[in-house]
PDB file of C-alpha atoms and ligand atoms in Angstrom:
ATOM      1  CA  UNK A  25       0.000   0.000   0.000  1.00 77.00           C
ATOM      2  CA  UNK A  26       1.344   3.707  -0.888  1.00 85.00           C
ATOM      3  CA  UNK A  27       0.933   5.754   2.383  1.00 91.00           C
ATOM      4  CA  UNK A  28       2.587   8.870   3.888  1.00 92.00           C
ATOM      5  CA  UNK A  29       3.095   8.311   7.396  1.00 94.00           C
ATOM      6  CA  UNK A  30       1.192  10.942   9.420  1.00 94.00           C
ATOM      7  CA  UNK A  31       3.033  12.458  12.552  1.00 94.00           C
ATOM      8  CA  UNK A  32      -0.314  13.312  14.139  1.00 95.00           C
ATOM      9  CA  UNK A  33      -0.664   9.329  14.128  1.00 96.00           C
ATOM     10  CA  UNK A  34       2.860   8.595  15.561  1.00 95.00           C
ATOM     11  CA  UNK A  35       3.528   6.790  12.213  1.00 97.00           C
ATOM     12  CA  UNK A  36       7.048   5.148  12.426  1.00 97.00           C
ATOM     13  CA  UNK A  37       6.742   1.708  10.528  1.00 97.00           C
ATOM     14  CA  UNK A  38       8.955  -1.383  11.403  1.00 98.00           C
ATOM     15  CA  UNK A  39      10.503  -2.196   8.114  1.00 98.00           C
ATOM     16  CA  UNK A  40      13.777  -4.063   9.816  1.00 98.00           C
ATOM     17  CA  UNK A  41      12.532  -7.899   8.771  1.00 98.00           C
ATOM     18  CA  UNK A  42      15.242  -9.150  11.665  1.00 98.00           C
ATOM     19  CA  UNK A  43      14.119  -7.026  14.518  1.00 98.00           C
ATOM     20  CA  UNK A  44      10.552  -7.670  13.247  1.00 98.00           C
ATOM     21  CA  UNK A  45      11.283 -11.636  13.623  1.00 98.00           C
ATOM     22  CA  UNK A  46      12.688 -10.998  16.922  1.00 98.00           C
ATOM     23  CA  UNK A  47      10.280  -8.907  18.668  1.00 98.00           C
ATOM     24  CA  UNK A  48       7.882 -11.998  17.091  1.00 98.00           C
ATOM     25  CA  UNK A  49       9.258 -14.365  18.784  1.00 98.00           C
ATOM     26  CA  UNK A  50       9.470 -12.655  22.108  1.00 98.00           C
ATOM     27  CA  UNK A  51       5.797 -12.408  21.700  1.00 98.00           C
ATOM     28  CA  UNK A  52       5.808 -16.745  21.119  1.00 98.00           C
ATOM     29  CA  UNK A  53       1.846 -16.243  19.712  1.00 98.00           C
ATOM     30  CA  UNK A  54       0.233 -19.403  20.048  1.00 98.00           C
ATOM     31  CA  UNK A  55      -2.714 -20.590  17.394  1.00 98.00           C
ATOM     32  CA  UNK A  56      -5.779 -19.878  19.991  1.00 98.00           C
ATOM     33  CA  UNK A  57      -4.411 -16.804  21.763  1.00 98.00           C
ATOM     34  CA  UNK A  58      -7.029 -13.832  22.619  1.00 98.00           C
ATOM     35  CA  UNK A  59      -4.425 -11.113  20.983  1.00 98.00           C
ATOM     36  CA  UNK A  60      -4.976  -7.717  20.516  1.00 98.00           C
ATOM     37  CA  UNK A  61      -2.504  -5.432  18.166  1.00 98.00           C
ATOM     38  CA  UNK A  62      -2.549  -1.475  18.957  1.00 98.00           C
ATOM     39  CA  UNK A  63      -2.082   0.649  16.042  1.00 98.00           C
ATOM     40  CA  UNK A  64      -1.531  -2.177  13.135  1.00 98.00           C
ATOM     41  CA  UNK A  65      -0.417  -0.035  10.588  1.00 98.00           C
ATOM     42  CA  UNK A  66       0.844  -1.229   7.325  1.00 97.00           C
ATOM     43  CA  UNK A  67       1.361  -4.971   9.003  1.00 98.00           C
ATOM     44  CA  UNK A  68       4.605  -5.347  10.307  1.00 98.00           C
ATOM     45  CA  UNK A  69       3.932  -7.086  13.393  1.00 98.00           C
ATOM     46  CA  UNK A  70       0.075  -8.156  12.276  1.00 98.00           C
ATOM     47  CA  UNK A  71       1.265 -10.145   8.945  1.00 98.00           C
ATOM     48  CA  UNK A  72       4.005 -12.850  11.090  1.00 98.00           C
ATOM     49  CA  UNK A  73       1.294 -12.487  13.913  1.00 98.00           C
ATOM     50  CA  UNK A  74      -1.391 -13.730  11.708  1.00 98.00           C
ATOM     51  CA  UNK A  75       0.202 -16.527  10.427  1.00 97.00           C
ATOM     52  CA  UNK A  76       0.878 -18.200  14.210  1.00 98.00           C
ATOM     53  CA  UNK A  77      -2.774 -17.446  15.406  1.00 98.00           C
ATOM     54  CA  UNK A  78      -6.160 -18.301  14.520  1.00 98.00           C
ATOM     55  CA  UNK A  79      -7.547 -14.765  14.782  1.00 98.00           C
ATOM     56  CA  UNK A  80      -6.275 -11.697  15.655  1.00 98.00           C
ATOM     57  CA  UNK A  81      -7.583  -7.902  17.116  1.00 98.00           C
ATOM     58  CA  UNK A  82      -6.733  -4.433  15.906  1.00 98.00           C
ATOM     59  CA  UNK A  83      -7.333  -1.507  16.919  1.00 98.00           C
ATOM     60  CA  UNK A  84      -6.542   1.397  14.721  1.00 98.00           C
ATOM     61  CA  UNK A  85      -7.581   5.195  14.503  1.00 98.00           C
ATOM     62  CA  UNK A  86      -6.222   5.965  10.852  1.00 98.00           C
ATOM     63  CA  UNK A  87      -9.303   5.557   8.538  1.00 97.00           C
ATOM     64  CA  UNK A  88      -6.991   4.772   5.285  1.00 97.00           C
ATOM     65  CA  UNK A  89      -5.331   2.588   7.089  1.00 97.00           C
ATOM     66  CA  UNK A  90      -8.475   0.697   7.670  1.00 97.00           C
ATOM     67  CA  UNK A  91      -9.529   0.625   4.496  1.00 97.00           C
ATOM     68  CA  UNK A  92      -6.690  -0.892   3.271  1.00 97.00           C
ATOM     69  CA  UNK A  93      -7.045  -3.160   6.045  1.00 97.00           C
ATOM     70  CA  UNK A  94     -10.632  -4.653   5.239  1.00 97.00           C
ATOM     71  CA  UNK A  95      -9.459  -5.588   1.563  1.00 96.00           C
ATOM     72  CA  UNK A  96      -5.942  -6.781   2.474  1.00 97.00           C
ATOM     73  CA  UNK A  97      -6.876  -9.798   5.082  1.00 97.00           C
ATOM     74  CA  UNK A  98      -9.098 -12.182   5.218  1.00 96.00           C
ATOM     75  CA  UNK A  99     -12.195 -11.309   7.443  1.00 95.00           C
ATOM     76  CA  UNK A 100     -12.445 -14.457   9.545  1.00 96.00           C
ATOM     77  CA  UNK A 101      -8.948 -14.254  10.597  1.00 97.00           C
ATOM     78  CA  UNK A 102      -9.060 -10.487  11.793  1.00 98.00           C
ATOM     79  CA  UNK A 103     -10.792  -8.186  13.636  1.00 98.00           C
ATOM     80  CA  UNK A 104     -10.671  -4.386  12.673  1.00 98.00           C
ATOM     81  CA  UNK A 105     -11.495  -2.087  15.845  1.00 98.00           C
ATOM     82  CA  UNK A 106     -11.807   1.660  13.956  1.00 97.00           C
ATOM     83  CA  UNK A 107     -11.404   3.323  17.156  1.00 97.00           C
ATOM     84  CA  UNK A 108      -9.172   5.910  19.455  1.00 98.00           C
ATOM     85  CA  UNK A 109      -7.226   3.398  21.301  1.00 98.00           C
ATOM     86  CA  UNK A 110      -7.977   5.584  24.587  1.00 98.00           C
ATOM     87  CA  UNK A 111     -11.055   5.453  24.091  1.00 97.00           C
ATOM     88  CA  UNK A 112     -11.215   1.553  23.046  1.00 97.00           C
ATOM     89  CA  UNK A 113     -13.100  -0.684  25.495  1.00 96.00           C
ATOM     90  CA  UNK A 114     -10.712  -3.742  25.759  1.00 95.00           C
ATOM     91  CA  UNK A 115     -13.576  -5.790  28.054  1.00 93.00           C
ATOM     92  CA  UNK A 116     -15.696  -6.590  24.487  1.00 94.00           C
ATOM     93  CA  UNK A 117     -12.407  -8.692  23.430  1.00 95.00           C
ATOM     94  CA  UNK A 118     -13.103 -11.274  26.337  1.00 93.00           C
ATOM     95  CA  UNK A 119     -11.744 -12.455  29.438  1.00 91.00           C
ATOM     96  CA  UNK A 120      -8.096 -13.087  28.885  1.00 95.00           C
ATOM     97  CA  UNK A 121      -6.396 -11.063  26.543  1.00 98.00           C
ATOM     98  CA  UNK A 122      -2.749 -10.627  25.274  1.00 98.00           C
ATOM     99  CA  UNK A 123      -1.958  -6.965  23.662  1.00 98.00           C
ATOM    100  CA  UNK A 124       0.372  -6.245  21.612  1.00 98.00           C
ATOM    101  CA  UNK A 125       1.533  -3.196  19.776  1.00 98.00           C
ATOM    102  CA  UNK A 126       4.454  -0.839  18.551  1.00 98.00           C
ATOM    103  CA  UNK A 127       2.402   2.420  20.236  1.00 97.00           C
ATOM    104  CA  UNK A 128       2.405   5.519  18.793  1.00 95.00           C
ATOM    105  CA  UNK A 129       4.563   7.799  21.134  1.00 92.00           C
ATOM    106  CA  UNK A 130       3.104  10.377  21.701  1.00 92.00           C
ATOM    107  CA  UNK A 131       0.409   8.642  23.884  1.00 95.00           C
ATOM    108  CA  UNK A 132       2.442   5.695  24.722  1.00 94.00           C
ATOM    109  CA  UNK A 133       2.314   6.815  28.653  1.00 93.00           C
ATOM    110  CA  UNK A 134      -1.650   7.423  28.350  1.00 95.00           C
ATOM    111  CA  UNK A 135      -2.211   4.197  26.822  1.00 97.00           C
ATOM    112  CA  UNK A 136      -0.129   2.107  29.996  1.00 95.00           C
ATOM    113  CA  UNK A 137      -2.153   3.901  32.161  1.00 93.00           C
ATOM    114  CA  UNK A 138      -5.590   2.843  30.330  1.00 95.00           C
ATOM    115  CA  UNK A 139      -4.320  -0.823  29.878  1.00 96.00           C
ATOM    116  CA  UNK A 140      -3.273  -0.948  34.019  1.00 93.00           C
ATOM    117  CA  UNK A 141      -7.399   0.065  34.636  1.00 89.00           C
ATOM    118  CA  UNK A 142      -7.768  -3.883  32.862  1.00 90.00           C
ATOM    119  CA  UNK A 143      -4.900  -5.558  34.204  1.00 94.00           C
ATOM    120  CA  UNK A 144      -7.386  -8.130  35.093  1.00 93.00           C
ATOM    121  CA  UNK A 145      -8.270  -9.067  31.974  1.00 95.00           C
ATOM    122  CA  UNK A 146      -4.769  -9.368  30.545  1.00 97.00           C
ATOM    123  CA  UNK A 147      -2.051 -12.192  30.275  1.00 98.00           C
ATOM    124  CA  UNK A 148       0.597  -9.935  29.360  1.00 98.00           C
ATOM    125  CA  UNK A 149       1.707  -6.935  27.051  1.00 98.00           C
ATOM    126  CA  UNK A 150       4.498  -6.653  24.806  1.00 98.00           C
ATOM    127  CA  UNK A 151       5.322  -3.238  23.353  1.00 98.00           C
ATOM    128  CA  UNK A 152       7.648  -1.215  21.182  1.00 98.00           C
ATOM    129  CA  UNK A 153       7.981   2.129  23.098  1.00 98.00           C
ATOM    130  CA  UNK A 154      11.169   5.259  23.355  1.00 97.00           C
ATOM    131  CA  UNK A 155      13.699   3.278  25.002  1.00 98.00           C
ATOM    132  CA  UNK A 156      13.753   6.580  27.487  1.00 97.00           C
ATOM    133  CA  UNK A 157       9.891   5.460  28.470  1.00 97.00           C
ATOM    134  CA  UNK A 158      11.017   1.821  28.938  1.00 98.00           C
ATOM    135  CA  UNK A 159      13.606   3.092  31.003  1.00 98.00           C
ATOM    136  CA  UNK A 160      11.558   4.851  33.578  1.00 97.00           C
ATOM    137  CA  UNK A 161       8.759   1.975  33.154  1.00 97.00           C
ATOM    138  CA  UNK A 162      11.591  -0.525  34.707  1.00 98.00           C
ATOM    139  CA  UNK A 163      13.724   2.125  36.823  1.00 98.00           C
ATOM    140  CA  UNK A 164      14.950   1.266  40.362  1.00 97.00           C
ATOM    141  CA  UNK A 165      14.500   3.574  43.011  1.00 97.00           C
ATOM    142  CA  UNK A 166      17.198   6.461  43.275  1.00 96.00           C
ATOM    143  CA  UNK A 167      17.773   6.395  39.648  1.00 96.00           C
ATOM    144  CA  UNK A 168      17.061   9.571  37.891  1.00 95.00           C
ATOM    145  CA  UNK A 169      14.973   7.174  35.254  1.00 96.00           C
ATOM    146  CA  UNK A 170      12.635   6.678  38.359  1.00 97.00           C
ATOM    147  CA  UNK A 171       9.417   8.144  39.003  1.00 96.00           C
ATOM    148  CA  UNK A 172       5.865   8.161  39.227  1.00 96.00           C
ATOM    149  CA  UNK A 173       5.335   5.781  35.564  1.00 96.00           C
ATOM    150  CA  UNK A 174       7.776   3.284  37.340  1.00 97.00           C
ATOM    151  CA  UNK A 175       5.633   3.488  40.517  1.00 98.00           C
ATOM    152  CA  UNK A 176       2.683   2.755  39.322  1.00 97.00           C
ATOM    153  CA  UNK A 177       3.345   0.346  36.644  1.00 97.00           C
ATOM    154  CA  UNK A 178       5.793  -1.816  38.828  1.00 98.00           C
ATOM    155  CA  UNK A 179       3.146  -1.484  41.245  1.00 98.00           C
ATOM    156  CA  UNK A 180       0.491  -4.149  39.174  1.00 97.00           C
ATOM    157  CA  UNK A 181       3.147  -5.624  36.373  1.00 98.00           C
ATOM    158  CA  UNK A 182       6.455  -7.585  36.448  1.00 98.00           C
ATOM    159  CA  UNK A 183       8.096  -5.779  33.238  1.00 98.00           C
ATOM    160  CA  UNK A 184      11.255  -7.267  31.236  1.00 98.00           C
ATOM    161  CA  UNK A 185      13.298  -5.205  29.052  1.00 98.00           C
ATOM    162  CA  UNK A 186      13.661  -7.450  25.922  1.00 98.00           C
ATOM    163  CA  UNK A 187      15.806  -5.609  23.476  1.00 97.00           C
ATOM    164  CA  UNK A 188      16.878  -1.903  22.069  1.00 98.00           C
ATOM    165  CA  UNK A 189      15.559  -1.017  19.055  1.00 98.00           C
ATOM    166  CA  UNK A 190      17.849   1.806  16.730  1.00 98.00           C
ATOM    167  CA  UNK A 191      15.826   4.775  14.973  1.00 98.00           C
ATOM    168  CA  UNK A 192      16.878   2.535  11.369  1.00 98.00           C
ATOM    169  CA  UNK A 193      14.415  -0.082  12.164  1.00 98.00           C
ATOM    170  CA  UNK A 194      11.325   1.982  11.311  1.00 98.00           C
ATOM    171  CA  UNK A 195      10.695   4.281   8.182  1.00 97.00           C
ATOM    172  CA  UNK A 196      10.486   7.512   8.876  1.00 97.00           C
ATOM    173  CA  UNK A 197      12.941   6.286  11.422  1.00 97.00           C
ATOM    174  CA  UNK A 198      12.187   8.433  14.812  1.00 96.00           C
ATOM    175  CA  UNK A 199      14.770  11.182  16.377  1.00 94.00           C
ATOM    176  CA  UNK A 200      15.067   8.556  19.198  1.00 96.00           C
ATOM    177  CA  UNK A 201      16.368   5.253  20.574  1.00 98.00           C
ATOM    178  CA  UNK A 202      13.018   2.283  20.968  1.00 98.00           C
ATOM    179  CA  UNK A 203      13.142  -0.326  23.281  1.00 98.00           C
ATOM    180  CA  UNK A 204      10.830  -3.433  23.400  1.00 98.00           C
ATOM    181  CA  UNK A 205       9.601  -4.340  26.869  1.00 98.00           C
ATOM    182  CA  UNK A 206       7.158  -7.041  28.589  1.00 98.00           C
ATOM    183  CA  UNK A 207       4.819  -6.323  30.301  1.00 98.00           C
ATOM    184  CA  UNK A 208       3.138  -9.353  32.783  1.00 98.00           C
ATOM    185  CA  UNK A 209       0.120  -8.105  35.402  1.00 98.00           C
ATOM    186  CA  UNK A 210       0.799 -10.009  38.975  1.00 97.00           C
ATOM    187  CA  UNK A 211      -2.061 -12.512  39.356  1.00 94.00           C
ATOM    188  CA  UNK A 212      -1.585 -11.391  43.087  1.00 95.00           C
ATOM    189  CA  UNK A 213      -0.529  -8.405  44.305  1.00 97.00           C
ATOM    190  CA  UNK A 214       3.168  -8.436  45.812  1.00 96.00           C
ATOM    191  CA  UNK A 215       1.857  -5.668  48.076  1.00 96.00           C
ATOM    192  CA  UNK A 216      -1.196  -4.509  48.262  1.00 98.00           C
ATOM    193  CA  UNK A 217      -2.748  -1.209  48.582  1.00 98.00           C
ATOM    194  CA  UNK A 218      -6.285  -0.930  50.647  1.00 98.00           C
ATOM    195  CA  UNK A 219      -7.597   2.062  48.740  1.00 98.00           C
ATOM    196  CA  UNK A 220      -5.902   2.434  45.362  1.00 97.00           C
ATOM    197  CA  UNK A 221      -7.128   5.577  44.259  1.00 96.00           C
ATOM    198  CA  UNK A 222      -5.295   7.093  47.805  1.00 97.00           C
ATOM    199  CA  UNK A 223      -1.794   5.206  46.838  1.00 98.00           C
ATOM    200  CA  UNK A 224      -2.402   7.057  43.320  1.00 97.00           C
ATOM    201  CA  UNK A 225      -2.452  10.022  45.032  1.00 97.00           C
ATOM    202  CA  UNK A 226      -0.103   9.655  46.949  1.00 98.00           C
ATOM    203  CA  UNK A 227       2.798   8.939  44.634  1.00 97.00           C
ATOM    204  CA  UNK A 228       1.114  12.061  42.571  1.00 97.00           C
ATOM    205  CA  UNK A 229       1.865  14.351  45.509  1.00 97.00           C
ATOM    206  CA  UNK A 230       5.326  12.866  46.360  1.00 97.00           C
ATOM    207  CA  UNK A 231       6.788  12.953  42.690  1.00 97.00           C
ATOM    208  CA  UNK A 232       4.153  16.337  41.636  1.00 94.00           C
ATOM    209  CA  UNK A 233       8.093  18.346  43.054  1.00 89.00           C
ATOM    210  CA  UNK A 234      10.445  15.743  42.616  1.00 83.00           C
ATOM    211  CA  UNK A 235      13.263  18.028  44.242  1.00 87.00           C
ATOM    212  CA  UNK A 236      11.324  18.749  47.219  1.00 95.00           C
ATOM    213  CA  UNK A 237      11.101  16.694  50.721  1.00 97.00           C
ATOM    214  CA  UNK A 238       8.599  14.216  51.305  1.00 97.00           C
ATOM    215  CA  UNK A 239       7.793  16.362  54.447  1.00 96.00           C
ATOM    216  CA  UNK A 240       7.223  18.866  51.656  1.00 96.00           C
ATOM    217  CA  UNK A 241       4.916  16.534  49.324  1.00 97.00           C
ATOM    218  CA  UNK A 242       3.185  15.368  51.028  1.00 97.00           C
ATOM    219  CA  UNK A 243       2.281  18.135  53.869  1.00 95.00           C
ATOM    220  CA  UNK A 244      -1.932  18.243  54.078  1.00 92.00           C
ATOM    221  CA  UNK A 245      -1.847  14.064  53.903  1.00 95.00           C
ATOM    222  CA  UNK A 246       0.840  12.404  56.218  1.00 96.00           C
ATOM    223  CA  UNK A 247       2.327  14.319  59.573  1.00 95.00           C
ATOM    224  CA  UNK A 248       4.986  14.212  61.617  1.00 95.00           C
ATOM    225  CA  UNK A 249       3.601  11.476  63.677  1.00 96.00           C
ATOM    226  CA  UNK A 250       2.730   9.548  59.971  1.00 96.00           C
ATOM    227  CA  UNK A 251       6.313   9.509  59.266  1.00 97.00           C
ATOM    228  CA  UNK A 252       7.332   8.265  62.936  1.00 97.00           C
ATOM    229  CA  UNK A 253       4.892   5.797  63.164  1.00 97.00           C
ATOM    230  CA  UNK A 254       6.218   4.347  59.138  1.00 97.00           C
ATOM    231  CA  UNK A 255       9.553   4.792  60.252  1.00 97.00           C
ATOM    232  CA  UNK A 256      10.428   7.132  57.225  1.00 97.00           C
ATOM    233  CA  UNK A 257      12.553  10.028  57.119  1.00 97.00           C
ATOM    234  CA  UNK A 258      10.378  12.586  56.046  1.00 97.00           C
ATOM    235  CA  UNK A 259      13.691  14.690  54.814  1.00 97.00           C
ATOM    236  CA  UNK A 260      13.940  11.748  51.904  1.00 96.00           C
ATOM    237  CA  UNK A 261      12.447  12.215  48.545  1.00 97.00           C
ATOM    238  CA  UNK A 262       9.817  10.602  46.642  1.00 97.00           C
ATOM    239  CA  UNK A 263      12.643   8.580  43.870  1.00 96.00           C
ATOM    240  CA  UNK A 264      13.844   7.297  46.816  1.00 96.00           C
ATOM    241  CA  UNK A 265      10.816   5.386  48.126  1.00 97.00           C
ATOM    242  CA  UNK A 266      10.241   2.030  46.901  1.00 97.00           C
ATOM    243  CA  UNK A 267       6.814   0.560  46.008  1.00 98.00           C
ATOM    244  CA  UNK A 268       6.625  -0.777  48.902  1.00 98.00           C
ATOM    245  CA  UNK A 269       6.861   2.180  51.083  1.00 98.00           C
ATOM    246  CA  UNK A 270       4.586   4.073  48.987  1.00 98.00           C
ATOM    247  CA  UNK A 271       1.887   1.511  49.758  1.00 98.00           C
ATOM    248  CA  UNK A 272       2.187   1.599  53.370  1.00 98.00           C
ATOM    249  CA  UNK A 273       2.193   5.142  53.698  1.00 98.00           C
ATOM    250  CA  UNK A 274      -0.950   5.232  51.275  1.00 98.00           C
ATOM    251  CA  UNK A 275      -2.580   2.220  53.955  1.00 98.00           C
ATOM    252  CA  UNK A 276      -1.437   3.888  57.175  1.00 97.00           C
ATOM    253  CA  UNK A 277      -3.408   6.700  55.288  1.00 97.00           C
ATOM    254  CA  UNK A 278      -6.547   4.700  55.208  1.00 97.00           C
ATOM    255  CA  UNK A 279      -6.264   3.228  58.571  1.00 96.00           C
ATOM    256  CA  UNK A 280      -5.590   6.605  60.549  1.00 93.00           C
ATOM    257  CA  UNK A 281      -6.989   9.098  58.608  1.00 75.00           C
TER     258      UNK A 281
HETATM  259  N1  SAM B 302       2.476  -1.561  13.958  1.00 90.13           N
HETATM  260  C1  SAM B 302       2.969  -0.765  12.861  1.00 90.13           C
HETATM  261  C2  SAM B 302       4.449  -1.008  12.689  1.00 90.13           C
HETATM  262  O1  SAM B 302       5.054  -1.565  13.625  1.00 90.13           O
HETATM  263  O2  SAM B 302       4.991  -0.676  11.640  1.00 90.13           O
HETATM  264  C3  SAM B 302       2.679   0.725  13.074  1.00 90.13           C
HETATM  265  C4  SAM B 302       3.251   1.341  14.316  1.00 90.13           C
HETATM  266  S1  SAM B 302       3.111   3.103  14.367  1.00 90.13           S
HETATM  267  C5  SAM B 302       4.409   3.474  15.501  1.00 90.13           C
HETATM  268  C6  SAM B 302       1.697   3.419  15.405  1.00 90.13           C
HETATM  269  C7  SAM B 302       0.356   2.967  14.849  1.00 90.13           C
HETATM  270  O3  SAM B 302      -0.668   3.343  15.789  1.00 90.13           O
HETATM  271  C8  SAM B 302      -0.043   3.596  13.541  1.00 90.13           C
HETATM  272  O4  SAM B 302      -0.645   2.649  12.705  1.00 90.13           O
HETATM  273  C9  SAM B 302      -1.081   4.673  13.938  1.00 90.13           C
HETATM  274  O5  SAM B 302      -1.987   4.999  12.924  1.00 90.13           O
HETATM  275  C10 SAM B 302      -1.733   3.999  15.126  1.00 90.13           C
HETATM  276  N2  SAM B 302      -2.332   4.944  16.081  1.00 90.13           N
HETATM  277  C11 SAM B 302      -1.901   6.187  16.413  1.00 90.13           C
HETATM  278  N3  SAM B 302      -2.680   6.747  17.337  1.00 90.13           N
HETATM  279  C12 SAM B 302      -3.643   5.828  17.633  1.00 90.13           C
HETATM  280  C13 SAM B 302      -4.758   5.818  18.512  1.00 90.13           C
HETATM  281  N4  SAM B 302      -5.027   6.859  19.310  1.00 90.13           N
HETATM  282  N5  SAM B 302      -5.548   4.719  18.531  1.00 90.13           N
HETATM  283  C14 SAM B 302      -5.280   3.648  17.729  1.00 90.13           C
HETATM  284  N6  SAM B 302      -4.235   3.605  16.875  1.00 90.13           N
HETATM  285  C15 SAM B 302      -3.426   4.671  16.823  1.00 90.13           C
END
């Protein structure tokens, strides 16, 4: 198909056939997987997808791309989604889903945030992202890579950098550095917070100043007596707390307050 890549669309294609092959078999599809593919595009990924499984989903917001779609493949192996991927509702796929995708980047954070709102739905998500964004998504506390992203993805998934991806894999090839990255929801929670939405919050405040104390941060929601009774030094900053400690101050939160 003859197609101008549109920036608005995030529109970097994978044309590197070994990286392609790679990042495939990372993936391992099997014949009866539930799979979903974000932003298909001209078929990179979908066409050595499509011939390991039975069926596969897209979802896909540019409406030539579609319409190459619907004559290119077969209907009963694919599934077109025309739709915002923000706005897609991944529960009418079914129960347990795997998602794919190499995500446009300009809403590649958005999109990890809509996709941890399902985590219960999904087996596990493999995706092409800036290797910067992959970096944060894995960082370790008191890295400068760490931050709120890393917080409250590690929170819910166990995450695997796979593999670095340069800018001459994809046509137009992008001003930066991709990374591939795994992406597998806990069936339990390592560490559980009582009130989510409250741990959200909370790692909001902390990292909204990064620079600033957690004494700082956090002042209107934990006091002195807060920080005594979690035994942390309120003088420390929030990308030096672990998950961990964000979750018990977020449930000595619910319990107290
Ligand atoms: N998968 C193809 C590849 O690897 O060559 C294309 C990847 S390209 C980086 C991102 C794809 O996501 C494009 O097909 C683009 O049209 C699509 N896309 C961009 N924004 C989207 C959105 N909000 N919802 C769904 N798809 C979107």
């Amino acid at each position: 198909m003859k197609h101008i890549a549109k920036k608005k669309f995030g529109q970097n294609f994978l044309i590197d056939q070994s990286i392609i092959q790679s990042l495939i078999n990372a993936i391992r599809p099997q014949a009866e997987d539930l799979m979903v593919e974000i932003g298909p595009g001209l078929g990179a990924m979908t066409q050595p997808l499509l011939k390991q499984l039975n069926h596969l989903h897209v979802v896909e917001i540019d409406r030539d791309i579609i319409q190459w779609m619907q004559g290119f493949y077969p209907a009963q192996k694919i599934t077109i989604h025309n739709s915002d991927v923000l706005k897609f509702d991944f529960g009418t796929i079914g129960e347990r889903i795997r998602v794919v995708g190499n995500l446009p980047y300009n809403i590649s954070s958005p999109i990890l945030f809509k996709l941890l709102e399902n985590t219960a739905q999904i087996i596990d998500m493999h995706f092409m992202l800036q290797k910067e964004v992959v970096e944060r998504m894995v960082a370790e506390p008191s890295s400068p890579e760490y931050g709120r992203l890393s917080v409250m993805l590690q929170y819910r998934l166990q995450m695997e950098y796979l593999v670095t991806v340069p800018p001459e894999a994809f046509d137009p090839a992008p001003k930066v550095e991709s990374a591939f990255v795994r992406c597998v929801p806990y069936a339990t929670l390592p560490c559980p917070a009582k009130d989510e939405a409250l741990f959200a919050k909370v790692v909001s405040a902390a990292f909204g100043q990064r620079r600033k104390t957690l004494r700082n941060t956090l002042k209107g929601l934990l006091d002195d007596a807060g920080f005594t009774a979690l035994n942390i030094d309120s003088q420390r900053r929030a990308e030096n707390l672990g998950v961990t400690e964000f979750v018990a101050i977020s449930n000595y939160l619910t319990d107290n307050v």
